[in-house]
Amino acid sequence: MSEIEGEVPPGRVVDALELVLQTPPFLRSPKLARFLRFVVEEELSGQGATIKAYTIATQALGRGPDFDPSLDPSVRVEAGRLRRALEDVYARHAEGLAVRIAIPVGSYRPRFGVLDAAPVAVEASPDPVSGDLPPVPVSRPRPAVALSPRGEGAIIALLAGILLVLCIDLGLTVSARLAGGPSPTREIAVRGR
């Protein structure tokens, strides 16, 4: 399914919201369901500009008025969980969904897009000479697996560490050969005897 940009009628968004809330990720987590319902209803009511971490925490997640988003990252954490749950819904449970609800990174305001219908296999007409043709298989593209920024950073740090170790090993090997002495591994092996 691909997304078509454009204005989505509020009625279709509400229908999509109700369907999304009936999928396993949201049935398992009432907190995520309240978060999603709150931000979608606020956006549809024209109050999207007021959707901030404080309003989500106090009005959707049950936090007290002393909630401080600069000290408590719980709304950011829940927003990340919400984004992953929505990705899961559209990857695994998208049957019957005509509108995509997304929460872009860096914002809590939802965005809505109309989904194209999935490609449908065209019935092949029978060939009068050879009989019926076999059905044409329709393949759906597999959803891409994306890493979180923290996961990407960890992989980059790991690769940089490996590269650093290899460079140090190469430098020690080259300097030992230029000095004309035995390589460090031979010297250790000789001392051990």
XYZ file of C-alpha atoms in Angstrom:
193
model
C 0.000 0.000 0.000
C 1.255 3.438 -0.780
C 0.197 6.707 0.715
C -1.382 9.544 -1.231
C -0.775 13.000 0.168
C -3.721 15.314 0.485
C -6.575 16.407 2.704
C -8.307 13.522 4.437
C -11.929 14.002 5.533
C -12.254 13.906 9.347
C -14.877 11.147 9.165
C -12.447 8.832 7.407
C -9.755 9.644 9.982
C -12.139 8.794 12.843
C -13.077 5.512 11.120
C -9.382 4.660 10.681
C -8.674 5.578 14.310
C -11.384 3.207 15.553
C -10.018 0.394 13.369
C -6.433 1.023 14.495
C -7.494 0.986 18.149
C -8.946 -2.513 17.618
C -5.585 -3.968 16.505
C -3.415 -6.044 18.878
C -0.779 -3.386 19.682
C -3.454 -1.001 20.980
C -5.635 -3.637 22.620
C -2.577 -4.710 24.638
C -1.729 -1.138 25.703
C -4.573 1.128 26.865
C -1.990 3.860 27.514
C -0.954 3.921 23.840
C -4.616 3.863 22.818
C -5.355 6.915 25.019
C -2.278 8.709 23.637
C -3.294 8.072 20.016
C -6.950 8.933 20.566
C -5.999 12.180 22.341
C -3.615 13.485 19.663
C -5.937 12.536 16.779
C -9.000 14.118 18.398
C -7.051 17.286 19.264
C -5.791 17.574 15.687
C -9.253 17.029 14.225
C -10.778 19.607 16.567
C -8.340 22.248 15.350
C -6.250 22.190 18.534
C -3.203 20.539 16.931
C -0.933 23.470 17.805
C -1.546 22.838 21.523
C -0.360 19.222 21.378
C 2.762 19.308 23.532
C 4.399 16.867 25.930
C 2.780 18.594 28.922
C -0.780 18.398 27.519
C -0.313 14.756 26.499
C 1.041 13.861 29.937
C -1.662 15.654 31.901
C -4.687 15.035 29.667
C -3.991 11.636 28.096
C -1.529 9.822 30.327
C -2.917 10.825 33.720
C 0.076 12.803 35.017
C -0.390 15.574 37.550
C -0.123 19.316 36.865
C 3.421 19.279 38.279
C 4.640 17.220 35.303
C 7.843 18.697 33.813
C 8.669 17.371 30.338
C 12.248 18.636 30.596
C 12.850 16.342 33.598
C 10.584 13.414 32.741
C 11.064 11.774 29.310
C 8.008 9.515 29.649
C 6.017 11.274 26.900
C 8.947 10.992 24.464
C 9.310 7.311 25.360
C 5.590 6.670 24.876
C 5.663 8.583 21.573
C 8.414 6.250 20.351
C 6.335 3.239 21.399
C 3.323 4.764 19.647
C 5.265 5.256 16.405
C 6.465 1.633 16.495
C 2.928 0.390 17.237
C 1.559 2.344 14.267
C 4.294 0.940 12.014
C 3.338 -2.549 13.199
C -0.344 -1.935 12.525
C 0.244 -0.779 8.953
C 2.756 -3.580 8.301
C 0.720 -6.463 9.772
C -2.893 -5.431 10.320
C -3.652 -2.975 7.510
C -6.640 -4.869 6.102
C -9.568 -2.481 5.808
C -7.536 0.615 6.664
C -7.921 3.388 4.109
C -6.160 6.143 6.063
C -2.644 6.110 7.502
C -2.192 7.837 10.846
C 1.415 8.791 11.539
C 3.193 10.718 14.273
C 6.338 12.205 12.685
C 9.539 12.131 14.721
C 10.117 15.482 16.408
C 6.434 16.240 16.789
C 3.398 14.886 18.575
C 0.929 16.147 15.957
C -0.520 13.354 13.852
C -0.495 13.414 10.067
C -3.040 11.638 7.911
C -2.722 10.165 4.420
C -5.031 8.149 2.194
C -3.762 4.663 1.392
C -4.025 3.159 -2.076
C -5.678 -0.197 -2.278
C -3.262 -3.114 -2.428
C -2.527 -4.394 -5.919
C -5.039 -7.000 -6.981
C -4.200 -9.910 -9.262
C -5.832 -9.572 -12.650
C -7.688 -12.703 -13.707
C -5.992 -14.178 -16.697
C -8.361 -15.033 -19.491
C -8.138 -18.601 -20.698
C -6.017 -19.204 -23.748
C -8.122 -20.968 -26.369
C -5.150 -22.993 -27.574
C -3.559 -24.257 -24.355
C -6.465 -24.076 -21.887
C -6.471 -22.177 -18.596
C -3.454 -20.179 -17.567
C -2.113 -20.562 -14.043
C -2.951 -17.706 -11.708
C -0.441 -14.884 -11.590
C 1.040 -14.589 -8.090
C 0.874 -11.162 -6.516
C 3.713 -10.319 -4.201
C 3.589 -7.592 -1.630
C 6.769 -5.749 -0.786
C 8.128 -6.660 2.611
C 8.160 -3.791 5.082
C 11.583 -2.271 5.545
C 13.186 -2.792 8.915
C 14.359 0.495 10.312
C 16.729 1.021 13.182
C 16.147 3.624 15.802
C 18.635 6.500 15.945
C 20.071 4.930 19.118
C 20.508 1.592 17.307
C 22.187 3.259 14.331
C 24.529 5.100 16.700
C 25.441 1.855 18.475
C 26.259 0.143 15.184
C 28.370 3.090 14.028
C 30.236 3.137 17.364
C 30.860 -0.620 17.148
C 32.205 -0.358 13.603
C 34.383 2.622 14.559
C 35.796 0.627 17.496
C 36.616 -2.331 15.261
C 38.278 -0.019 12.759
C 40.310 1.611 15.540
C 41.539 -1.759 16.834
C 42.540 -2.818 13.314
C 44.404 0.460 12.737
C 46.291 0.106 16.034
C 47.220 -3.499 15.178
C 48.392 -2.460 11.726
C 50.409 0.413 13.175
C 52.140 -1.830 15.722
C 52.920 -4.441 13.083
C 54.349 -1.882 10.648
C 56.406 -0.109 13.322
C 57.833 -3.426 14.570
C 58.886 -4.430 11.059
C 60.425 -1.027 10.361
C 62.381 -1.198 13.613
C 63.826 -4.509 12.459
C 62.944 -6.288 15.648
C 60.804 -9.368 15.986
C 57.096 -8.940 15.712
C 55.308 -8.522 19.057
C 53.571 -11.875 18.758
C 56.865 -13.754 18.234
C 58.459 -11.989 21.163
C 55.611 -13.054 23.430
C 55.823 -16.615 22.151
C 59.617 -16.732 22.782
C 59.260 -15.385 26.327
C 56.703 -18.065 27.113
C 59.189 -20.910 26.456
